Coordinates of C-alpha atoms and ligand atoms in Angstrom, one line a residue:
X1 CA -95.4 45.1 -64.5
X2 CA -96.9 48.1 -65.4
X3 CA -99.4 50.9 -64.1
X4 CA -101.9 50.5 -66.7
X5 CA -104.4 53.7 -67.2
X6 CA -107.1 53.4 -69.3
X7 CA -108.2 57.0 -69.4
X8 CA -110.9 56.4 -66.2
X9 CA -108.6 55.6 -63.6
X10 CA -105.5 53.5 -63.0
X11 CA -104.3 50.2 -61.9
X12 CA -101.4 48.2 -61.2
X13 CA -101.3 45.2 -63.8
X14 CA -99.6 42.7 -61.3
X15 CA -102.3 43.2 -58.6
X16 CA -104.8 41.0 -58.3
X17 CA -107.6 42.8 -56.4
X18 CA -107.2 45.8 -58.7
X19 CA -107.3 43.6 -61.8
X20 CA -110.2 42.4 -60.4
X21 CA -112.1 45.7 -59.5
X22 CA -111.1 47.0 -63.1
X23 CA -113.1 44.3 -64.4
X24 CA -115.6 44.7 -61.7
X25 CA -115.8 48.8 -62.2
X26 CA -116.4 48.2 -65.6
X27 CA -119.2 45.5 -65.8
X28 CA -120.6 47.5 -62.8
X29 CA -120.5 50.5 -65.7
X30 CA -122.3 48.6 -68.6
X31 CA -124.7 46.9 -66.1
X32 CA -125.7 51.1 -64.7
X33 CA -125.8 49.4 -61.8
X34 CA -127.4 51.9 -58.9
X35 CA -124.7 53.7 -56.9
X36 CA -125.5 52.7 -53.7
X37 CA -125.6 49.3 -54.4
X38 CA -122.5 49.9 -56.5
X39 CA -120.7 51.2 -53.0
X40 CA -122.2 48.3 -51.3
X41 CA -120.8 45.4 -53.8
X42 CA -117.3 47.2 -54.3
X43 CA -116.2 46.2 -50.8
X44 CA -115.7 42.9 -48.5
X45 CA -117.8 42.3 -46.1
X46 CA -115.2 41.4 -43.3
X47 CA -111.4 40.9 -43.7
X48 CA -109.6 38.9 -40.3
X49 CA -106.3 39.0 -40.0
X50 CA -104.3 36.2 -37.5
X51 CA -101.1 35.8 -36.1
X52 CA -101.0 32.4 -35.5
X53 CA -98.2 31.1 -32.8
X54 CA -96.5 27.0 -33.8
X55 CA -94.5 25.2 -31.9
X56 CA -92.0 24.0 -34.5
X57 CA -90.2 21.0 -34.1
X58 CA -87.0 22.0 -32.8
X59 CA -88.8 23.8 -30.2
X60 CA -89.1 27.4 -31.0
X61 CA -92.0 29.1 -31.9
X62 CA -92.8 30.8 -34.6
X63 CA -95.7 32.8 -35.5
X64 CA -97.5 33.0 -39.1
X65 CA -99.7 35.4 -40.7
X66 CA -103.3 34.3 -41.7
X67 CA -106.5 36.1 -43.6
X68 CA -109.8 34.8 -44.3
X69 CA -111.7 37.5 -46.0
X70 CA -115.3 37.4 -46.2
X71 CA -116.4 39.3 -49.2
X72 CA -120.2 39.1 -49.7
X73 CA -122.9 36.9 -47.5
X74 CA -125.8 37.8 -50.1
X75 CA -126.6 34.7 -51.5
X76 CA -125.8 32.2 -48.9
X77 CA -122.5 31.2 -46.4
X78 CA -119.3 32.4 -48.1
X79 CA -117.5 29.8 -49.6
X80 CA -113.8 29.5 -50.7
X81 CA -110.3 27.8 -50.0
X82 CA -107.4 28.5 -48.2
X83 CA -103.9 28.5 -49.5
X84 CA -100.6 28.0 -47.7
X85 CA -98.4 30.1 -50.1
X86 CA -94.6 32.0 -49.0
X87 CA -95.7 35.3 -51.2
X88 CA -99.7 35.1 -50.2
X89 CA -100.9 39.0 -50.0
X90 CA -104.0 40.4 -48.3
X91 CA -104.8 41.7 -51.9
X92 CA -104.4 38.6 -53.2
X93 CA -106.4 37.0 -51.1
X94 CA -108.9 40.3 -51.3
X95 CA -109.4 39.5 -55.3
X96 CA -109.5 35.3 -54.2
X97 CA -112.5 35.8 -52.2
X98 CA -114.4 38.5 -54.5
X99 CA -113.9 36.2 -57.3
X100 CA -115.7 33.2 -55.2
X101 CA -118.5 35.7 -54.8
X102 CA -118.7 36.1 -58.8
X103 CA -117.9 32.0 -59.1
X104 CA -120.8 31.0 -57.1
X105 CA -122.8 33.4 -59.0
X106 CA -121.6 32.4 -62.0
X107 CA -123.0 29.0 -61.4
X108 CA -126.0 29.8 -59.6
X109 CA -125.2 28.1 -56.4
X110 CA -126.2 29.7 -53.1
X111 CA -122.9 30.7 -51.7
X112 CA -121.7 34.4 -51.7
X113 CA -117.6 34.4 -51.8
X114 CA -114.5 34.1 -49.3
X115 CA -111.0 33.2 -49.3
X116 CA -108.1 32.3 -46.8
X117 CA -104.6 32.2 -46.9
X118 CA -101.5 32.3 -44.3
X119 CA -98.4 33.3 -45.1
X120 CA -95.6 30.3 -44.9
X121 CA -93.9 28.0 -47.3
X122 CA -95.3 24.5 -47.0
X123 CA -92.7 22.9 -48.4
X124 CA -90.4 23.8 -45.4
X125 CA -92.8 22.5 -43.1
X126 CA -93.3 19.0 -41.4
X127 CA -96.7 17.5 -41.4
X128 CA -96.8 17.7 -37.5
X129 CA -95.8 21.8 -37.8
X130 CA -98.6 21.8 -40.8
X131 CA -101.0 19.8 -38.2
X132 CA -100.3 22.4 -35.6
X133 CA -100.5 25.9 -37.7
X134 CA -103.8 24.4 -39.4
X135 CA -105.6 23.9 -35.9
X136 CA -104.3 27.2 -34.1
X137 CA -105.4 28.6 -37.4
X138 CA -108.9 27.1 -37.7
X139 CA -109.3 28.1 -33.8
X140 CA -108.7 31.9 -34.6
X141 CA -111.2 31.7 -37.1
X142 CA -114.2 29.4 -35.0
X143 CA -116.4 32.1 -34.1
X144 CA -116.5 33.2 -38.0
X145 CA -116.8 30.0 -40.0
X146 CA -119.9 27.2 -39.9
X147 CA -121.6 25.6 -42.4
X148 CA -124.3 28.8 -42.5
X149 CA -121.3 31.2 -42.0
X150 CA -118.5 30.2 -44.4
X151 CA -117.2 26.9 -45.1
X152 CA -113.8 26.7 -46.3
X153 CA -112.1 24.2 -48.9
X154 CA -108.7 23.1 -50.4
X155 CA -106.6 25.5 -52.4
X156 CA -102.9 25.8 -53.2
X157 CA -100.8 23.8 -50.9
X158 CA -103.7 22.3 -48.8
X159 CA -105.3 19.7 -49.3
X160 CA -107.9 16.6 -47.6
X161 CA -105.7 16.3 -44.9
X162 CA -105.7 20.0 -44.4
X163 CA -109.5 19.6 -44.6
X164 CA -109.7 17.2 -42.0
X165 CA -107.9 18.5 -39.3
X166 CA -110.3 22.0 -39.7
X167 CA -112.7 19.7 -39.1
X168 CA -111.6 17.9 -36.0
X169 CA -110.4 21.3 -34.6
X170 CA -114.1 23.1 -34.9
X171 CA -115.6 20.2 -34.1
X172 CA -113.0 20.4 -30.4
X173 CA -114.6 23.5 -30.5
X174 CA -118.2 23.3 -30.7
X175 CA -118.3 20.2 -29.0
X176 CA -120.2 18.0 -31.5
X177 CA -119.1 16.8 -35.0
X178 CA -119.9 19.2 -37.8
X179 CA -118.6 18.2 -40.9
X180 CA -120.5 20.7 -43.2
X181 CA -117.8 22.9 -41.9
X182 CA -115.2 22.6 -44.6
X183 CA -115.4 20.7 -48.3
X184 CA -112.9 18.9 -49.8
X185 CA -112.5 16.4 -47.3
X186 CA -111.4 13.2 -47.2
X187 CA -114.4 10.3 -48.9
X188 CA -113.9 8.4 -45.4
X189 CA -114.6 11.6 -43.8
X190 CA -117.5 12.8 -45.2
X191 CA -116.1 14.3 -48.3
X192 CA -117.8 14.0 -51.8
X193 CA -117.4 11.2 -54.4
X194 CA -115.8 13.4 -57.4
X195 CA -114.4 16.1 -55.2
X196 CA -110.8 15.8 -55.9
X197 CA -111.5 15.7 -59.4
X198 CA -114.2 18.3 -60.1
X199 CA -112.2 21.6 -60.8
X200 CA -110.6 19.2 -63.8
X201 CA -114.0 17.7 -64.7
X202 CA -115.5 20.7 -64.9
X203 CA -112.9 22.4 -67.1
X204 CA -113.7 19.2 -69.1
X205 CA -117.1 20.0 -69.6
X206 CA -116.4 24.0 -70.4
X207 CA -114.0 23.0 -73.3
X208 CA -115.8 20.6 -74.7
X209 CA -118.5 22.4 -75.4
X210 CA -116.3 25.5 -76.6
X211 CA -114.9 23.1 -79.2
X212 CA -118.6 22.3 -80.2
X213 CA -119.1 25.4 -80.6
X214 CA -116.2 27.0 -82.8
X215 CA -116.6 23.5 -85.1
X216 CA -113.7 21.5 -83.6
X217 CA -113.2 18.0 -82.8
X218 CA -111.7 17.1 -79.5
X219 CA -109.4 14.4 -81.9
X220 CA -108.1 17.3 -83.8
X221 CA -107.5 19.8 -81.1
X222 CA -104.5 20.3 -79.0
X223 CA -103.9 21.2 -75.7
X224 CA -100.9 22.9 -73.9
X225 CA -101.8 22.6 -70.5
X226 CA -99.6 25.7 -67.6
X227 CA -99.2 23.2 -64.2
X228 CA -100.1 19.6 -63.2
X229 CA -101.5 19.8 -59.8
X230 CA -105.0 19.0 -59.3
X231 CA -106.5 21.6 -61.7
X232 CA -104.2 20.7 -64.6
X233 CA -102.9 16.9 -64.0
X234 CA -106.5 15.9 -63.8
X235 CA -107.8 17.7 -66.6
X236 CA -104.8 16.5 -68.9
X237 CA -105.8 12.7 -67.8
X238 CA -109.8 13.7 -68.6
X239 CA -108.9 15.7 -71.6
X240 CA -106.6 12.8 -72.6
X241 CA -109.1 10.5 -72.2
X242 CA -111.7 12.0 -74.3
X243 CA -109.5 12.2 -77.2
X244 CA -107.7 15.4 -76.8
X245 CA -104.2 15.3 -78.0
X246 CA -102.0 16.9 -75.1
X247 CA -98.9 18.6 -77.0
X248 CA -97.4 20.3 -73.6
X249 CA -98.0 19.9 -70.2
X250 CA -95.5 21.8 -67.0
X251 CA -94.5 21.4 -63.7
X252 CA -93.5 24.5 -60.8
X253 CA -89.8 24.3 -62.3
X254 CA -90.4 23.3 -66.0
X255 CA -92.6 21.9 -68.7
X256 CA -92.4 19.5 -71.8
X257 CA -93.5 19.7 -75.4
X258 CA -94.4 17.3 -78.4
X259 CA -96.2 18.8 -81.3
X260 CA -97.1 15.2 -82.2
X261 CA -99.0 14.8 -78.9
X262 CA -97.8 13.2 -75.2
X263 CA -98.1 10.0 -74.3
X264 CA -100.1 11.0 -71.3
X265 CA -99.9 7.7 -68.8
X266 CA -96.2 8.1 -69.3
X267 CA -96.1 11.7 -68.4
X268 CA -98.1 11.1 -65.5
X269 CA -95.7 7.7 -64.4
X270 CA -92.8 9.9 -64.6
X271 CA -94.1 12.7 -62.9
X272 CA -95.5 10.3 -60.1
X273 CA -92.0 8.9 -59.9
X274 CA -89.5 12.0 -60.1
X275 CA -91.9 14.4 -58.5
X276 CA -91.0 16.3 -62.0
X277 CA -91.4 16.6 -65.8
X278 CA -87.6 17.4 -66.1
X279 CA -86.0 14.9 -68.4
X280 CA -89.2 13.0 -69.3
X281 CA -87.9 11.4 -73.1
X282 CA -90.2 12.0 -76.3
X283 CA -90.4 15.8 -75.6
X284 CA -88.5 18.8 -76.0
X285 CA -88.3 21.0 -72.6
X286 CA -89.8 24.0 -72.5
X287 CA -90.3 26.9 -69.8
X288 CA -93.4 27.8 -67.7
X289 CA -93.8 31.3 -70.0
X290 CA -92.5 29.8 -73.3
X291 CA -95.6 27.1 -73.2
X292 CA -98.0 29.8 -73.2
X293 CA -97.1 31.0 -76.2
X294 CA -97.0 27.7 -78.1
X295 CA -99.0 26.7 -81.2
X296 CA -101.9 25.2 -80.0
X297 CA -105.5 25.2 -80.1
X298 CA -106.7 25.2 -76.5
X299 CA -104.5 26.8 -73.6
X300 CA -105.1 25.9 -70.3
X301 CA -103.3 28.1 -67.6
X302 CA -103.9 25.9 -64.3
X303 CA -101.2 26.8 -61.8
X304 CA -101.1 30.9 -60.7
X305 CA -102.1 34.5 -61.3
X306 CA -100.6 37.0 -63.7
X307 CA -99.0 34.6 -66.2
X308 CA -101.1 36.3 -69.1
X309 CA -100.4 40.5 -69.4
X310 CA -100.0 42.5 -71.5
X311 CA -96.4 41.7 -72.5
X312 CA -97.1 38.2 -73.7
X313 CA -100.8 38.2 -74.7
X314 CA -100.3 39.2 -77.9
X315 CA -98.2 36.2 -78.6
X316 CA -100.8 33.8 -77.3
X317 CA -101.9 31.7 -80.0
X318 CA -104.4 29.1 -78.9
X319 CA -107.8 29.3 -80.3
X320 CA -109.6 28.8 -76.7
X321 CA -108.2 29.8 -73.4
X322 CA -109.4 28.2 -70.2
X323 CA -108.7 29.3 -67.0
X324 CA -108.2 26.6 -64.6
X325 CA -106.2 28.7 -62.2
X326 CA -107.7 31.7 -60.4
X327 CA -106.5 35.2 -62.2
X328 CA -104.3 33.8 -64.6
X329 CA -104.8 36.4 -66.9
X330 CA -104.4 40.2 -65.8
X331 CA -107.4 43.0 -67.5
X332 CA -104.9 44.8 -69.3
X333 CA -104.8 41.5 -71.4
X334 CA -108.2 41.1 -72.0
X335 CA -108.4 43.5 -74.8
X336 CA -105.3 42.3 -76.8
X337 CA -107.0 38.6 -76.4
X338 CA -110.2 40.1 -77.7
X339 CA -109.0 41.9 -80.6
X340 CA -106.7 38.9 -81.5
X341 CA -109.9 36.5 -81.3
X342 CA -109.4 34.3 -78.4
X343 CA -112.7 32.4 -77.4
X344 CA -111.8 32.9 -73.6
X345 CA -113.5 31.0 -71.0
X346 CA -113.0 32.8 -67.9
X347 CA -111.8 31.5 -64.9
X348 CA -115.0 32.4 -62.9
X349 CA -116.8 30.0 -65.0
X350 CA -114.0 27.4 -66.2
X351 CA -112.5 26.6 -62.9
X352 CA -115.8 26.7 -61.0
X353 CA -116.6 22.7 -61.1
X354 CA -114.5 22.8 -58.1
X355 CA -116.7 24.8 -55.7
X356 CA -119.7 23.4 -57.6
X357 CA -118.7 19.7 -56.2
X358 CA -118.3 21.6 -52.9
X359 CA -121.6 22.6 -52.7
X360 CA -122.6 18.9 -53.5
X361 CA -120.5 17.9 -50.1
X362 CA -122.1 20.3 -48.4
X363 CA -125.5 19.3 -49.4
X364 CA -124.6 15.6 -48.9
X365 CA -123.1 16.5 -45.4
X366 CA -126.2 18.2 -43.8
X367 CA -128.4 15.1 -45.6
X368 CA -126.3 12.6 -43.9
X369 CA -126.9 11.1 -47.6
X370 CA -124.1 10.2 -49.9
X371 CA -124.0 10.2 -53.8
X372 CA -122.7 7.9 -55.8
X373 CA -120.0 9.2 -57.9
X374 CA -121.6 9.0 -61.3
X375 CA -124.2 11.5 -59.5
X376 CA -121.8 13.9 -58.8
X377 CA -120.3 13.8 -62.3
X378 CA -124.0 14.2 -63.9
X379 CA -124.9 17.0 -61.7
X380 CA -121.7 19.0 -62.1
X381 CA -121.9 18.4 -65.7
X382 CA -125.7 19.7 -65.8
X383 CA -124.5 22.8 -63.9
X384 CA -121.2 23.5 -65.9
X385 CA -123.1 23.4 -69.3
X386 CA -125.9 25.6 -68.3
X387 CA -123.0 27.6 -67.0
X388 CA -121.1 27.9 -70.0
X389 CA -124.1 28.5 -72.3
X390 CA -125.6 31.0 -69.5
X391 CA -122.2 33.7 -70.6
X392 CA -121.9 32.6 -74.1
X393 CA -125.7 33.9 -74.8
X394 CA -125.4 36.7 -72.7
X395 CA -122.4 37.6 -74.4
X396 CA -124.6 37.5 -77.6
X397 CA -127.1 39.6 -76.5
X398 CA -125.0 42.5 -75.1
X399 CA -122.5 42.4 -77.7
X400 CA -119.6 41.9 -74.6
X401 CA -116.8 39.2 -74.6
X402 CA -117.0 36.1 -72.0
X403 CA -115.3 37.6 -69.2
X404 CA -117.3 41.1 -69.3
X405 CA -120.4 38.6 -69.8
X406 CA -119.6 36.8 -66.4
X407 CA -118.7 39.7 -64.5
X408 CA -122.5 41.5 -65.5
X409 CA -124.2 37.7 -65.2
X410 CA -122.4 37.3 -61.7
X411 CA -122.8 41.0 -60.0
X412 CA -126.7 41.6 -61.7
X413 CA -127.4 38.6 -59.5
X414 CA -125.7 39.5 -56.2
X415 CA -126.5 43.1 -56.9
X416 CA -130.3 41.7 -57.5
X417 CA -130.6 39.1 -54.2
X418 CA -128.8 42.3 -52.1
X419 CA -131.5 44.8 -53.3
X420 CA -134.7 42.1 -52.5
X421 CA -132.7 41.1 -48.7
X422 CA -132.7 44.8 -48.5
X423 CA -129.5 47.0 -46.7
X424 CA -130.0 46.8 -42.8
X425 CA -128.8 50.0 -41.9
Ligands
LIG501 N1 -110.2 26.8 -54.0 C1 -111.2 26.4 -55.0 C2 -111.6 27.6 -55.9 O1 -110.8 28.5 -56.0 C3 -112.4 25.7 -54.4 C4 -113.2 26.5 -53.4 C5 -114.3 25.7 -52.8 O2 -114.5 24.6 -53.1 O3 -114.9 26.3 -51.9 O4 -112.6 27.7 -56.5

């Protein structure tokens, strides 16, 4: 991919955390945001890096990499996941964490932003190896996480289980149970009602009232849908549900299309079954980077980063784009999507009904007090509406598209919280 200039300064398109500071750089530009605080904002707080030691099961040890980068404290513990990926990057895991910052600002909940990862491929790995690099990870990282320091959650590749052995092995730790700790636990452990589902849900709520907006009707509209983990296969069942017709849908290796519309339950049978899409009947096959360019009216990326540049935005021809996934689309496609007239909805608001539920945990957890699930579900909706309706009329009033609207919503509020705490220097 290519090193983009835009006549201010350069950036490589494929890089996340420049992507990201692009698009931060520039909202920090049309906000005037003061220079110090401009310095200030621009950097993490505190990257850790871990080489973590497992026994593996034949016996021999080998040792992983692991990050947790804490970007920004400002407006409450950082918050964000951790993912078990072979190709994870400490700039990918850089722009994860800043963008958790901006995601918790987004929707006005009093996190600031982190993000972990460790460097390994899952899929190689038994759940006793897993067990093991999970719990020598989590004891690197015990004098920087709490539930007032940073509470980490699922992400790619981990998952409740994941959750509950951070748990156990902070709780070793500190000697007393803490389950505030970490979200995206197990129900039976603490976790929230409507966890698993929320980052789904909440992409739910965002469309729906994007479709209001440009005068469509869920019935009429179709959806290609990029991944069916638990961003895109719960949305597709929601979105199904509600009365969207789902035209495409994709796995890792491959994805499916029928212009008529899927039937859904099948998909989701099959996949359940074959652990993949391939050869599901009443479809035609289609790749990962073909079904973004299909004919549809709402796309919904929900599996990785830099999927839309600016090779293939041009060709993108859905009427709304959600982002379920985090930095699926790369700045130097933001323009072509503009001028082509693509109602985007961000991925710092669309995909933020995840950490949104987490907050709910979290709240629940140091209550000792459990929702009930149709709770959660109001709550998350009350807070993904205001959400979406908070950028779309800010985007109004400065004459900015969606994602620029975000970015100024999200750093005038950390920007503002940092300036009233004050610098202690
Ligand atoms: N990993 C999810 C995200 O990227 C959830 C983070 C959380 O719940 O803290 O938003």
């Amino acid at each position: 991919m290519a090193l983009v200039d835009d006549g201010i300064r350069q950036f490589r398109e494929d890089n996340p955390f420049e992507s990201m500071m692009w698009r931060f750089d520039n909202a920090a530009r049309l906000l005037d945001l003061d220079p110090d605080l401009y310095k200030v904002l621009r950097v993490p707080n505190r990257e850790i890096t871990v080489y973590i030691p497992v026994f593996m099961d034949d016996g021999h040890i080998e040792v992983f990499t692991g990050y947790r980068v804490q970007h920004n404290f400002a407006r409450g513990p950082a918050k964000g996941g951790i993912r078990y990926a072979p190709d994870v990057t400490i700039d990918e895991v850089r722009a994860l964490a800043a963008w958790m910052t901006w995601k918790c600002a987004v929707v006005n909940i009093p996190f600031g932003g982190a993000k972990g990862g460790v460097i390994c491929d899952p899929s190689q790995m038994s759940q006793g190896e897993l067990e093991r690099m999970t719990r020598r990870y989590t004891a690197e990282l015990v004098d920087f996480i709490g539930p007032e320091r940073d509470v980490p959650a699922p992400d790619m590749n981990t998952n409740e289980q994941t959750m509950a052995w951070i748990m156990d092995t902070y709780s070793m730790h500190v000697r007393h149970t803490v389950t505030a700790v970490v979200t995206g636990k197990p129900v039976d452990l603490s976790g929230s009602r409507g966890r698993r589902e929320a980052t789904g849900r909440g992409l739910l709520f965002v469309v729906n009232e994007a479709v209001k907006k440009l005068g469509m009707r869920p019935e009429k509209t179709r959806v290609a849908i990029q991944g069916s983990g638990n961003v895109g296969g719960i949305a597709a069942k929601l979105m199904h549900e509600t009365g969207y017709q789902i035209v495409a849908i994709s796995d890792v290796r491959c994805g499916i299309y029928n212009s008529k519309g899927l039937d859904l339950p099948k998909v989701m049978t099959h996949l359940a079954k074959h652990k993949t899409l391939e050869k599901f009947p009443d479809a035609e096959p289609v790749t990962n980077k073909d079904l973004l360019e299909l004919d549809c009216d709402v796309l919904l990326p929900a599996a990785t980063e830099n999927q839309i540049t600016s090779n293939n935005a041009s060709r993108i021809r859905c009427k709304i784009l959600a982002e379920g996934a985090n930095g699926p689309t790369t700045a130097a496609a933001d323009d072509i999507l503009e001028s082509n007239g693509v109602f985007v909805i961000p991925d710092i608001l669309a995909n933020a009904g995840g950490v949104t539920c987490s907050y709910f945990e979290w709240v629940q957890n140091r209550m000792g007090y459990f929702w009930k699930e149709e709770m959660v579900n109001e709550r998350l909706q009350d807070i993904m509406v205001a959400s979406f309706h908070d950028v779309c009329k800010y985007a109004e009033s400065h004459a900015v598209n969606n994602r620029v609207a975000a970015y100024m919503l999200a750093i005038d509020r950390v920007a503002y919280i940092t300036r009233v705490r004050g610098i202690y220097a």
